[in-house]
Amino acid sequence: MKTIKNLIIMSLISFSTAAFSDVVEVYTWKAKPGKDAELIQLFRDAAAIHEKEGATVAMEAMNVGDTMGTYQYVMRWDNSTDWGISKDKLNTSAEWAALGEKYTPGELGEMTSSLSGVNLDSTVKASDFSDPFVYSVQVWEATPGKIQEMVSNFMMAKSMIEETGARVEIYSEGTGGNGKFHYVLLYDNWTKMGESYAALGASSEWAAFQASTAQGNSGTLVSSHSGQVIQ
């Protein structure tokens, strides 16, 4: 029963924010050995079509862990209405159909995952991601019955982390996910990310916050990764 209630709350969060918030789709690809440049060119060709149909597109190279040759193709829209219009246009795009005919499936790489998400901040728009950046992502799973507590902790952490120079965005998983949250830290470059981490490490306020939230056990960190926008 707790699990069902948890999923209902997650659905309400997703539906209440999706209508007006930044909507994102993330496709993760692993390039075949020696095919990185060709895969990135395919992304560029795809991006030209997707942007014509209303999406904002970024290509990201993942950075830490077993991620060599792993890329994320990220599409964003200002809201769910724009997302739906864009997807319908793509379905009837002759250019998109022609691009698909140019490549044999698996020729350049393998898509390892796909995921959609909705920003919890309804003021954020797709155009807010137009500048290059580096990023760090933590993926969290809420403890049953503690979603609201975990989101509240996220918001308190956001204000402290942003004081160190980061920009923080929080996403609720949609299609392709199972109710987790993605806590995303954005920086202009790796130097600024390192400076932010150092400032947090020296902050007594941050240490006290971590100690207080650890006792509540509102969520579990299930994975993390970092990377940078390459185009």
Coordinates of C-alpha atoms in Angstrom, one line a residue, residues 17-25 75-80 117-129 167 169-171:
T17 CA 4.7 20.4 -13.1
A18 CA 4.7 19.0 -16.6
A19 CA 2.1 21.4 -18.0
F20 CA 4.3 24.5 -17.5
S21 CA 7.8 23.2 -16.8
D22 CA 10.9 22.4 -18.8
V23 CA 10.4 18.9 -20.2
V24 CA 13.5 16.8 -21.1
E25 CA 14.2 13.6 -23.0
M75 CA 16.1 17.4 -26.0
R76 CA 14.2 20.0 -24.1
W77 CA 10.9 21.9 -24.5
D78 CA 9.4 24.7 -22.5
N79 CA 6.4 22.7 -21.5
S80 CA 4.4 19.6 -22.3
G117 CA 11.8 14.1 -17.0
V118 CA 10.1 17.2 -15.8
N119 CA 11.8 20.1 -13.9
L120 CA 10.2 20.8 -10.5
D121 CA 10.8 24.5 -11.1
S122 CA 8.1 25.8 -13.4
T123 CA 10.0 29.0 -14.2
V124 CA 12.8 27.2 -16.0
K125 CA 12.6 27.1 -19.8
A126 CA 14.5 25.1 -22.5
S127 CA 16.3 28.2 -23.6
D128 CA 17.9 28.5 -20.1
F129 CA 20.3 25.7 -21.2
R167 CA 23.1 26.3 -10.6
E169 CA 18.0 21.9 -11.3
I170 CA 15.8 19.1 -9.9
Y171 CA 13.9 16.6 -12.2

